[in-house]
XYZ file of C-alpha atoms in Angstrom:
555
model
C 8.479 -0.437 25.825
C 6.475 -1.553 28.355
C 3.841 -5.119 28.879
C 6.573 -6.977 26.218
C 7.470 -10.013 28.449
C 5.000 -13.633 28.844
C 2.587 -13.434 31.377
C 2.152 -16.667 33.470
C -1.528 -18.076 32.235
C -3.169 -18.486 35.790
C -2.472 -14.676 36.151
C -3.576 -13.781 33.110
C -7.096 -15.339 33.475
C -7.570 -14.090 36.921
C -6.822 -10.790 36.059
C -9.118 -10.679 33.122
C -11.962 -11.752 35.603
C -12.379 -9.163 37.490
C -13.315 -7.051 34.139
C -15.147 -9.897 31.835
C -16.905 -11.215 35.289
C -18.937 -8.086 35.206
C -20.618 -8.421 32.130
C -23.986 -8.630 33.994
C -24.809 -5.017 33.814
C -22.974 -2.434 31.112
C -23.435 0.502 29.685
C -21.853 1.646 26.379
C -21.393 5.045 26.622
C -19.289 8.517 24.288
C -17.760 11.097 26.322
C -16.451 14.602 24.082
C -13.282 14.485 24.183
C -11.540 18.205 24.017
C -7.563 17.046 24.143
C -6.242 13.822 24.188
C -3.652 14.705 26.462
C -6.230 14.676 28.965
C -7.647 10.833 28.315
C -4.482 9.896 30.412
C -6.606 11.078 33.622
C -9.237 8.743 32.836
C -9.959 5.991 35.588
C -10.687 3.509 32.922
C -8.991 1.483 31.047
C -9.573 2.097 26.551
C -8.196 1.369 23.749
C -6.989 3.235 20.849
C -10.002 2.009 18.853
C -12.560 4.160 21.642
C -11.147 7.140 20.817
C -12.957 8.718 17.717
C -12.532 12.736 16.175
C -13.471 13.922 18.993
C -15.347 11.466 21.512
C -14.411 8.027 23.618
C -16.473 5.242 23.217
C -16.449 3.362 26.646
C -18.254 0.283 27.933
C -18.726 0.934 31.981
C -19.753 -1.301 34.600
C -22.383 0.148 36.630
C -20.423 1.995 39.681
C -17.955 3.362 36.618
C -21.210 4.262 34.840
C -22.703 6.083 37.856
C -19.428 8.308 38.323
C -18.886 8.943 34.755
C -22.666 10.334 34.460
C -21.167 12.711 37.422
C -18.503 13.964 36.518
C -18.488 14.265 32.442
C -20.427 16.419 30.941
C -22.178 15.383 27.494
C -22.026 12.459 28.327
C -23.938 10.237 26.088
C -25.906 6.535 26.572
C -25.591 4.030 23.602
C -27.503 1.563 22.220
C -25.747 -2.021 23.187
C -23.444 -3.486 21.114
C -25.136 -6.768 19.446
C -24.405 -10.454 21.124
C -23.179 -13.159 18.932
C -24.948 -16.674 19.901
C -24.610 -20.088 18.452
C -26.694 -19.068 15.610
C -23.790 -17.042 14.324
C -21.217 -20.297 13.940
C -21.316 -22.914 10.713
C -22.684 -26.057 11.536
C -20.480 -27.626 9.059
C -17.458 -27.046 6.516
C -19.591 -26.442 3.356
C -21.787 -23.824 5.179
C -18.444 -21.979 6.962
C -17.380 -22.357 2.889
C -20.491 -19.535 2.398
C -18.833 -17.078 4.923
C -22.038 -16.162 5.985
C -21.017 -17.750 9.470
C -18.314 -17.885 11.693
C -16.767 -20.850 11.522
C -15.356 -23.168 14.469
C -11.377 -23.905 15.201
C -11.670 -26.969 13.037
C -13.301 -25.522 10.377
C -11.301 -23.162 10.113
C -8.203 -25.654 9.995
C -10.041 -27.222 7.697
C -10.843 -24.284 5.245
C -7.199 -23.382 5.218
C -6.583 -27.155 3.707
C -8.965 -27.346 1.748
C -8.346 -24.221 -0.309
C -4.611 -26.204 -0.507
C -5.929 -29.192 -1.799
C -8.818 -27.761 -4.094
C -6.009 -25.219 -5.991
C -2.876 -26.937 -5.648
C -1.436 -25.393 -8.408
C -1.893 -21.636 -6.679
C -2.594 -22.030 -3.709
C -0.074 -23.789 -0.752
C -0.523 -23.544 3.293
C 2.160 -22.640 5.853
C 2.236 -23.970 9.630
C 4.481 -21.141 10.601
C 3.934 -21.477 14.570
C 1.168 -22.407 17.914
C -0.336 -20.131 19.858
C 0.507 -20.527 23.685
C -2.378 -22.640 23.956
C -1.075 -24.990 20.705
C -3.134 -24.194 18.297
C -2.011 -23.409 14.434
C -0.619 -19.829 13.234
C -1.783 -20.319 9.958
C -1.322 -18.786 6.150
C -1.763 -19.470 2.496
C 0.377 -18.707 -0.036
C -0.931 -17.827 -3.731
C 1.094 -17.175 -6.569
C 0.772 -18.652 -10.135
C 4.121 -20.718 -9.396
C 2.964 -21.135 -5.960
C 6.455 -23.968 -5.348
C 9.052 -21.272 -6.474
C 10.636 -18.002 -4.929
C 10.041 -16.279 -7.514
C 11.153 -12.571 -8.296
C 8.047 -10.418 -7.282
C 7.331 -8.614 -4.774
C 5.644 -10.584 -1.429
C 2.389 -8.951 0.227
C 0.498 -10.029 3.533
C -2.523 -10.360 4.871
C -3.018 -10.788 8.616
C -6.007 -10.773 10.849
C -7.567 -10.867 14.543
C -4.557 -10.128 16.356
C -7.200 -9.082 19.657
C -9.424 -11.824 19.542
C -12.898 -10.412 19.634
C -12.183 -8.089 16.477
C -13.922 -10.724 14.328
C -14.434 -8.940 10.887
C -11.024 -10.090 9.535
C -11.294 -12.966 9.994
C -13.764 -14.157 7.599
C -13.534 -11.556 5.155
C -9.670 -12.897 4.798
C -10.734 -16.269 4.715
C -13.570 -15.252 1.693
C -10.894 -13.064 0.362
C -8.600 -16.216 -0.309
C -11.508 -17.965 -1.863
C -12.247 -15.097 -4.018
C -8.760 -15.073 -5.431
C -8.484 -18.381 -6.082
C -11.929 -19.111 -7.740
C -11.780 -16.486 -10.009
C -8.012 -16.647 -11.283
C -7.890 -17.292 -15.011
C -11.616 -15.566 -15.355
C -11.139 -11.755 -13.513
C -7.753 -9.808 -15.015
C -7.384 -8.240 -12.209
C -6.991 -11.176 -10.215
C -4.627 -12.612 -12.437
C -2.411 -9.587 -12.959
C -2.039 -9.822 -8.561
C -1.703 -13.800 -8.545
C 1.001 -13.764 -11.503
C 3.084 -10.384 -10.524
C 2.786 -10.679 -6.566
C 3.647 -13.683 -3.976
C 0.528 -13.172 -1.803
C 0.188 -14.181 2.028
C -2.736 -14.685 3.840
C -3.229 -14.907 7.626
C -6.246 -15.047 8.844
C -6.051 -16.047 12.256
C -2.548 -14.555 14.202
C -4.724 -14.919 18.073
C -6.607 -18.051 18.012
C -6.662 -18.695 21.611
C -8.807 -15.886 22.363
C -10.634 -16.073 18.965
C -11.673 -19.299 20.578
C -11.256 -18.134 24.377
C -14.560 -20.172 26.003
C -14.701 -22.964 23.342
C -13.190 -24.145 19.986
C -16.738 -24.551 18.421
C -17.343 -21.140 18.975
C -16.550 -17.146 18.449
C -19.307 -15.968 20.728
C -16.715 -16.107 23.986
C -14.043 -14.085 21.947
C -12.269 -11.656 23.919
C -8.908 -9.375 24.715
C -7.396 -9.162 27.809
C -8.974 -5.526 29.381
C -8.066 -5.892 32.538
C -5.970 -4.556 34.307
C -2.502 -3.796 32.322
C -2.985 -4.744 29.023
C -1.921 -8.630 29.477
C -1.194 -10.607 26.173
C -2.620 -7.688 23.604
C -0.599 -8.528 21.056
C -0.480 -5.479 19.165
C 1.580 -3.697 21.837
C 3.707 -6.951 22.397
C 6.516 -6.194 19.031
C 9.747 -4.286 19.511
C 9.177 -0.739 19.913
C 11.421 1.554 18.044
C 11.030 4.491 20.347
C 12.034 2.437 22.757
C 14.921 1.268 21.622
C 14.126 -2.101 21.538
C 16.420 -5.081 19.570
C 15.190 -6.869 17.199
C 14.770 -10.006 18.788
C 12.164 -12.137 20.506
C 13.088 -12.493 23.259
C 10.377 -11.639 26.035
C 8.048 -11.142 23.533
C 4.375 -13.384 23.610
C 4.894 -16.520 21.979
C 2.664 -15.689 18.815
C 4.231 -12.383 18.003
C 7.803 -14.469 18.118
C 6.503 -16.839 15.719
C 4.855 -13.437 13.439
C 8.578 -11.712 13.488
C 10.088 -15.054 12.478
C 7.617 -15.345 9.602
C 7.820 -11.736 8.428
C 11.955 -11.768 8.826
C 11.903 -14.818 6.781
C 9.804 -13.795 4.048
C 10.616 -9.800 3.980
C 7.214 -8.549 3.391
C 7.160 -5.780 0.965
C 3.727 -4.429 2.077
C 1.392 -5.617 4.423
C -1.560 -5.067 6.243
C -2.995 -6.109 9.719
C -7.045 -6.003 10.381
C -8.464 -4.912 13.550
C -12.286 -3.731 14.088
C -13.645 -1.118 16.767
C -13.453 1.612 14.317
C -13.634 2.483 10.783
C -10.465 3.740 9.300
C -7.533 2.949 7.212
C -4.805 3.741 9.990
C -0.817 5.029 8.456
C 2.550 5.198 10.287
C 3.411 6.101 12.634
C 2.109 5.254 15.883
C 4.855 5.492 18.437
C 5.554 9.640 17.896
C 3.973 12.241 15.370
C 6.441 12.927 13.762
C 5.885 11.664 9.665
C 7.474 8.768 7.457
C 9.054 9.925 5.367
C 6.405 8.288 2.583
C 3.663 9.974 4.216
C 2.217 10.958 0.639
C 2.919 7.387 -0.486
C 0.691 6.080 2.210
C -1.821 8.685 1.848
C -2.502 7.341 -1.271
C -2.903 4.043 -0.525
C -5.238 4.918 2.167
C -6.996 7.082 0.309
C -7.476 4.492 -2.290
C -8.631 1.872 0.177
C -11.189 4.343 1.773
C -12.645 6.053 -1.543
C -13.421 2.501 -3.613
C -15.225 0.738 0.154
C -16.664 4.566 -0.076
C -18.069 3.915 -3.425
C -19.943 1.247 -2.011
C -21.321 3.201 0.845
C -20.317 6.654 0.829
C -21.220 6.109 4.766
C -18.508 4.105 5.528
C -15.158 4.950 6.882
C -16.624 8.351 7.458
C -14.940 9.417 10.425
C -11.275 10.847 10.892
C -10.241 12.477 7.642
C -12.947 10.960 5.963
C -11.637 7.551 6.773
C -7.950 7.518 6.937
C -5.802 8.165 9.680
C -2.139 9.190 11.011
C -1.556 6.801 13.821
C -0.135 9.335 16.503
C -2.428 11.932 15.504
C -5.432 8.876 16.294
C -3.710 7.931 19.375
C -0.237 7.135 20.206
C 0.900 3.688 20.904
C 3.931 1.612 21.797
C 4.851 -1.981 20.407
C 2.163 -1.935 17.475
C 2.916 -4.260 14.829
C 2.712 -1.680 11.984
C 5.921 0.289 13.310
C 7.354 -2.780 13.641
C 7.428 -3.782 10.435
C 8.171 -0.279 9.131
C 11.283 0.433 11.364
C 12.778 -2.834 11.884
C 12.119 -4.819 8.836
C 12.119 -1.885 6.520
C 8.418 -2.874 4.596
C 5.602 -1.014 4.331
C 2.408 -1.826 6.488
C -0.620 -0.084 7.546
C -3.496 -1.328 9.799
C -7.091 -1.386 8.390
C -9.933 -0.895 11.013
C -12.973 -2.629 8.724
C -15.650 -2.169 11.715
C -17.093 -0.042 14.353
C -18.695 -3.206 16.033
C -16.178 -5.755 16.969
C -18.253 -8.329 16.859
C -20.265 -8.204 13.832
C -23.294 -10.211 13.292
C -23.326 -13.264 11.109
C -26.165 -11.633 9.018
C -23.725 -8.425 8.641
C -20.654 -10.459 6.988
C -22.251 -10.326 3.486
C -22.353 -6.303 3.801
C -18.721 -5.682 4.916
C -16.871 -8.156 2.232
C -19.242 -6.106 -0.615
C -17.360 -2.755 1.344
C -14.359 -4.192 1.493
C -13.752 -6.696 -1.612
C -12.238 -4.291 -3.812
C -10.365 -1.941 -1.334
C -8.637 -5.573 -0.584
C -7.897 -6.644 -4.115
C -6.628 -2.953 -5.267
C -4.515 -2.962 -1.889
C -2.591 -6.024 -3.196
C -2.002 -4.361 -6.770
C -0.150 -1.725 -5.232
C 2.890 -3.928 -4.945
C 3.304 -4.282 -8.528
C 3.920 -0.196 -8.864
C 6.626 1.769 -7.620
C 10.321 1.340 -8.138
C 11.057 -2.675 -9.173
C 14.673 -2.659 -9.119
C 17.617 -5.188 -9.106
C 21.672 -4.892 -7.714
C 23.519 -7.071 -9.636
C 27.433 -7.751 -9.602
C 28.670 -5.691 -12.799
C 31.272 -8.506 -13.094
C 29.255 -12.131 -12.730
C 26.023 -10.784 -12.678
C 25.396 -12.149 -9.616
C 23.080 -10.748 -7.030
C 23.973 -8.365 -4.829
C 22.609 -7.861 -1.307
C 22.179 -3.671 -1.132
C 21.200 -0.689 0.842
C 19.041 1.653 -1.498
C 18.264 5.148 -0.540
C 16.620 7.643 -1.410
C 18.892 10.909 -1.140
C 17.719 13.983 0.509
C 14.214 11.867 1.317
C 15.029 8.745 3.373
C 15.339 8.507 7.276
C 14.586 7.040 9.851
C 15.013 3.408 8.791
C 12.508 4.025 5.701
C 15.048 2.854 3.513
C 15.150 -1.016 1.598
C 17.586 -3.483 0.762
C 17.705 -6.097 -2.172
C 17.553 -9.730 -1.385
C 20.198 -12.343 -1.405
C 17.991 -14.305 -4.479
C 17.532 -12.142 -7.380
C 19.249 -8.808 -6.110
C 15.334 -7.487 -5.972
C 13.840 -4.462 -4.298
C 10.900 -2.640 -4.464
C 11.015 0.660 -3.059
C 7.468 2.268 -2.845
C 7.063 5.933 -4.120
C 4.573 8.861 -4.456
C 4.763 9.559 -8.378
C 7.750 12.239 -8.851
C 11.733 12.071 -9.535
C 14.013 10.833 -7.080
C 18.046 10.123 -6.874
C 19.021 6.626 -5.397
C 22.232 5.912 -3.786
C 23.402 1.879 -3.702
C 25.850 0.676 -1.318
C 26.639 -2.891 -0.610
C 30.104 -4.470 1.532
C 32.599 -4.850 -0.708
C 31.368 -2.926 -3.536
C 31.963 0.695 -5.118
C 28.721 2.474 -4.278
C 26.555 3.746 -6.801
C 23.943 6.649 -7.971
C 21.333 6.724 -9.622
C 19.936 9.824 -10.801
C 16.523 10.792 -12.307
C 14.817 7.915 -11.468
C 10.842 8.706 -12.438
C 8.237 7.252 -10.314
C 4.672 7.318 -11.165
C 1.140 6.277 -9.628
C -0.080 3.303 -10.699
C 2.936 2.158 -12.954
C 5.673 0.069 -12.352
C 9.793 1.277 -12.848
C 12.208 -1.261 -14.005
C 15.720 -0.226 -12.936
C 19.029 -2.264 -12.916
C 22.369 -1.352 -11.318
C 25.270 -2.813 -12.083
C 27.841 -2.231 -8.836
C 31.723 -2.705 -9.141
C 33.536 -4.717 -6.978
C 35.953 -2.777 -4.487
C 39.872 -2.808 -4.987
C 42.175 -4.369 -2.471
C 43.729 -0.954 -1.077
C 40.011 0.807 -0.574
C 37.753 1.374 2.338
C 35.173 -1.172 2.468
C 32.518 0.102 5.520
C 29.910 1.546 3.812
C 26.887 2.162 5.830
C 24.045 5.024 4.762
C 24.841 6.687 1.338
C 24.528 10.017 1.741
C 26.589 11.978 -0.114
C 24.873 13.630 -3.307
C 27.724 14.771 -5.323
C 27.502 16.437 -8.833
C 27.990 17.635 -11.376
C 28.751 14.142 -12.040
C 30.628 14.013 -14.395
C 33.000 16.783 -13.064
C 35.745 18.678 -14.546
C 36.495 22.197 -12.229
C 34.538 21.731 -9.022
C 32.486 19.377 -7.154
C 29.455 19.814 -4.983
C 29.312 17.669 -1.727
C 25.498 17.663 -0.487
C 24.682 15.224 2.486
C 21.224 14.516 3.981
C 22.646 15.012 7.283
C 24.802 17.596 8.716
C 28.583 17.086 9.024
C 29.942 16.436 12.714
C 32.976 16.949 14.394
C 35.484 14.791 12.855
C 33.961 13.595 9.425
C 36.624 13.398 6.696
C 36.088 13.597 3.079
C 38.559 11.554 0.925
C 38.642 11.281 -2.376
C 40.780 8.504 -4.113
C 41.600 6.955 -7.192
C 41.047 3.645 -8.526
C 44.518 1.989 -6.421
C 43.157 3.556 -3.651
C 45.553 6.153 -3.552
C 43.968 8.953 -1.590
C 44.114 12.611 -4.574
C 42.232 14.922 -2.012
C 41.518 14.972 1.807
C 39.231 16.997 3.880
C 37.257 17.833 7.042
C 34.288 19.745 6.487
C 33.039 22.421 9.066
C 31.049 20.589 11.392
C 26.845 21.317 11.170
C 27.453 22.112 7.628
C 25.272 20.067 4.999
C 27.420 21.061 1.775
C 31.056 21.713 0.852
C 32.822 22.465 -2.905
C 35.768 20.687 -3.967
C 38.306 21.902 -6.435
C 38.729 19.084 -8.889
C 40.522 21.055 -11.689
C 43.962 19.655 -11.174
C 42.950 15.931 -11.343
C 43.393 13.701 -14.291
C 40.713 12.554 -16.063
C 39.099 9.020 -14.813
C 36.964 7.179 -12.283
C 37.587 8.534 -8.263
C 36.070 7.054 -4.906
C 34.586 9.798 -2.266
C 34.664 8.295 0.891
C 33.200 9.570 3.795
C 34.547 8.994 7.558
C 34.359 10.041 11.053
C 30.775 10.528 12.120
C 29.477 7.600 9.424
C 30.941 5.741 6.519
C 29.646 5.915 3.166
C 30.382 6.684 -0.236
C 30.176 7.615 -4.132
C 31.594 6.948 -7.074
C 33.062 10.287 -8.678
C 33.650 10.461 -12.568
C 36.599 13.641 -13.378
C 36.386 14.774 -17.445
C-alpha cells in the first residue's frame, strides 16, 4: 500500500498550496468516460467520488481547463459548485442544536456533551483519541443500559473522514438527537436502543473540518495536491497489500480509529463521505466479490429504496444507487476493507451527496432523505445469525472461529467474544452449515441453520473440551463430513482443495488414532470406510497444508 506513513506538517501545507492557492479561477467540468482503465492517463489528479457511470467530474484550473477543452471530446462546462460563508455556521449552541447550521469546533464539543448530560441514562461520550493538530476524536454511545457491556450486537456510525465532505457531519450529529429524543415514544427507536450498542462518530478529521479556523466549516478541505497527503481513507492497512495489522506508520487519527474499532469489534458499520450519491459495498481493493455480496446487496438496496421513497431522484446513479466498490473505482487502504478483512465486521461506505459542501439551507432536505435509510441501517444488526459458544462443561464462554462451510473466504468469517461467547454472523435469508473451532476444544457443526431477512436466529453451541493425548491446532474448519451420524462410509468435503501432504486422521476419544490418510492432492472430497469401527464419538483431524477439524459420530 502506498501514502500509509505521517507526513511532516510544513510539507503537507506547502504541498496543498500549490492546488488550493489557485482557487481564483476554476472550472467544474464532466468528461465521458469510455474505460476506466484509461483515467490512469489523466494529467490530473481525482478522486474516486469524480468518477460517475460513465463520466469524471473534474474541477480545473484555468491552463488544465484550456488543455482539457483540447484534447477531450464532449467535454462538458458545469455550473459552480455553491460557496459556504459565515452565514452557513451557528452563532450559538441552541441554534447548532436546530442542525440547520454548521456548527463551530466548540459547538460541536459542546453538542457531543450535552446530549451526555441531557440523557444520561442512554446516552454516554467517548474521548477515544486527538487529531494531529489535538483536537477530540469524538463518539456517543446509546444503549438502554448505556454503563454495561451488554450482550448485543455493537454498530457504528462515523463521519467526515476528508474534511470538506460536510453532509455527515450534521446529519450524524441530528441523527443522535433523533434517537435519543424520541426513545420511549417511536418503537422503532426503542427496538435499536434496547437490542443494539450504538456508536456514533461524527467527526473522525477535525483538523481539516476546521482547516482555516475553528469557528468555521467554510475553509474545509482535503489534501489534493500532489500525492494524496493525509487522505485518510487510503491511510488503513491494505489487505491486498499485505499489510499487518498494526499502526504503525499509519496517520495519527486512523491509529486512534483501529484502536477504537479493535477494542469494541464493530459488528456493522458505516463511514459517510459526500461527492456522490451512492450506497458503496465491498470490496474496493480488487473485483473480485465477498463472499456476502447478496447480504450487502440488501442492505444497500434497503438504504437506497426507503431515501428513494423520499425522492425517487436521489441516489439515482450507478445501479440505481448502490455500488460495488472495484467496479466504482478501485482503491487501496479504504477504511471499509479494513474493517471487513482485518477485523472481520461488516461495513459499507454511504456517499449522502453529490455537493460536498452542502448549503446550510440544504441540511433540512438531506436528513428528511436520509433519516430512515439511517435508522433501518442500524436495525439490521438485530437480524441474522445471534449465536453464542459456550463451554459444554462450565458454561463458560468460549472465544470461537465460526464458519460458514462451502461459503466463507477470504477472512469473511467471525469469532465470538471473550464476554458472553456472542457472535453475530450476517446472512442473506437461506440454510447454511456452521463449523466452530476454538484452542483447546473439540470442534463442532452445525447443520441446517435457517437464516431469514429481517428476523433474528438464536443458536447455542455447546463445545467439548479436548483430551490430553489430542491435537489441539485448529485453525479454519473446513471439513464438511456426513452422513453424520455414520455407520458404513463417510464423506470428506473441504472448501478448499487438498495439497501435497495433508493427512486425514481420524481418532477416538483417548486420542488413539482408528484411521489415517493422505488424500490425492487438488482433490476437494474423499470417502472413508467406517464399517469396521465401533460405535461412539471419533475426532477427524486434518494436517499438513492446514489444521482443522470435526467431530465424527459412528452408529
Amino acid at each position: 500500500m502506498t501514502l500509509r506513513y505521517l507526513i511532516p506538517v510544513i510539507l503537507l501545507v506547502a504541498g496543498m498550496a500549490t492546488r488550493i492557492s489557485a482557487q481564483e479561477k476554476q472550472f467544474r467540468v464532466r468528461i465521458p468516460v469510455s474505460q476506466k482503465k484509461s483515467l490512469s492517463a489523466l494529467p490530473v489528479k481525482f478522486y474516486r467520488e469524480d468518477l460517475k457511470n460513465d463520466s469524471l467530474d473534474l474541477v480545473l484550473t484555468e491552463d488544465e481547463y484550456k488543455l482539457f477543452n483540447q484534447q477531450y471530446s464532449g467535454l462538458k462546462l458545469l455550473p459552480a459548485a455553491p460557496q459556504l460563508d459565515t452565514s452557513d455556521m451557528a452563532g450559538s449552541l441552541a441554534e447548532a442544536l436546530t442542525f440547520t447550521k454548521y456548527p463551530t469546533y466548540a459547538q460541536y464539543d459542546s453538542m457531543m456533551h450535552y446530549f451526555k448530560a441531557t440523557y444520561p441514562a442512554i446516552c454516554s461520550i467517548d474521548t477515544f483519541g486527538t487529531s494531529l493538530n489535538g483536537k477530540l476524536l469524538l463518539a456517543v454511545k446509546i444503549s438502554d443500559n448505556v454503563d454495561d457491556e451488554e450482550d448485543e450486537p455493537a454498530f457504528l456510525y462515523s463521519s467526515t473522514m476528508h474534511g470538506d465532505e460536510l453532509i455527515g457531519y450534521v446529519l450524524t450529529l441530528r441523527l443522535i438527537d433523533f434517537i435519543l429524543t424520541n426513545y420511549g415514544s417511536n418503537v422503532e427507536i426503542d427496538r435499536i436502543v434496547d437490542d443494539v450498542e450504538i456508536w456514533i462518530n461524527p467527526l473522525s478529521n477535525p483538523d481539516y473540518t476546521y482547516y482555516s479556523s475553528d469557528n468555521s466549516v467554510v475553509g474545509s478541505t482535503r489534501p489534493y495536491y500532489p500525492n494524496d497527503y493525509y487522505d485518510l481513507n487510503r491511510g488503513f492497512p491494505d489487505p491486498g497489500s499485505g499489510d499487518p495489522n498494526d499502526t504503525a506508520g499509519i496517520y495519527m487519527e486512523n491509529q486512534y480509529m483501529m484502536l477504537f474499532m479493535m477494542e469494541h469489534r464493530f459488528n456493522m458499520s458505516a463511514n459517510m463521505h459526500s461527492g456522490a450519491e451512492v450506497v458503496n459495498y465491498p470490496w474496493d481493493h480488487k473485483y473480485a466479490r465477498h463472499p456476502d455480496d447478496d447480504w450487502y446487496i440488501l442492505i444497500s438496496r434497503e438504504y437506497a429504496d426507503e431515501a428513494q421513497a423520499v425522492n425517487p431522484s436521489y441516489m439515482g446513479l450507478f445501479t440505481d444507487g448502490i455500488t460495488n466498490g472495484a467496479d466504482w473505482y478501485v482503491i487501496e487502504g479504504g477504511r471499509q476493507d479494513y474493517v471487513n478483512y482485518y477485523l472481520h465486521g461488516r461495513e459499507v461506505t454511504l456517499e449522502l451527496s453529490n455537493i460536498k459542501k452542502v448549503e446550510s439551507e440544504n441540511l433540512e432536505t438531506y436528513w428528511n432523505y436520509n433519516q430512515w435509510s439511517l435508522i433501518n441501517m442500524i436495525s439490521q444488526a438485530r437480524y441474522g445469525i445471534h449465536g453464542k459458544v459456550t463451554n459444554r462443561l462450565n458454561g463458560n464462554p468460549v472465544a470461537a472461529k465460526i464458519w460458514v462451510m462451502d461459503h466463507d473466504n477470504d477472512s469473511s468469517w467471525v469469532d465470538s467474544d471473550t464476554v458472553y461467547g456472542s457472535f453475530y454472523r450476517y446472512l442473506k435469508e437461506g440454510v447454511y452449515d456452521l463449523a466452530v473451532s476454538a484452542k483447546g476444544f473439540v470442534p463442532d457443526t452445525v447443520w441446517g441453520v435457517e437464516v431469514f431477512d429481517y428476523q433474528k436466529t438464536s443458536l447455542e453451541v455447546s463445545l467439548d473440551s479436548l483430551g490430553t493425548n489430542i491435537l489441539t491446532k485448529y485453525a479454519s474448519p473446513v471439513l464438511n463430513v456426513y452422513p453424520n451420524p455414520a455407520r458404513n462410509q463417510l464423506r470428506i468435503k473441504t472448501s478448499v482443495p487438498f495439497s501435497n501432504g495433508t493427512i486425514l486422521i481420524l481418532a477416538d476419544l483417548s486420542g488413539r488414532t482408528v484411521i489415517r490418510t493422505m488424500p490425492p492432492a487438488g482433490t476437494f472430497s474423499i470417502i472413508l470406510d467406517v464399517s469396521a469401527l465401533q460405535s461412539g464419538v471419533y475426532l477427524l483431524q486434518r494436517s499438513g497444508d492446514s489444521y482443522g477439524g470435526a467431530k465424527v459420530i459412528i452408529r
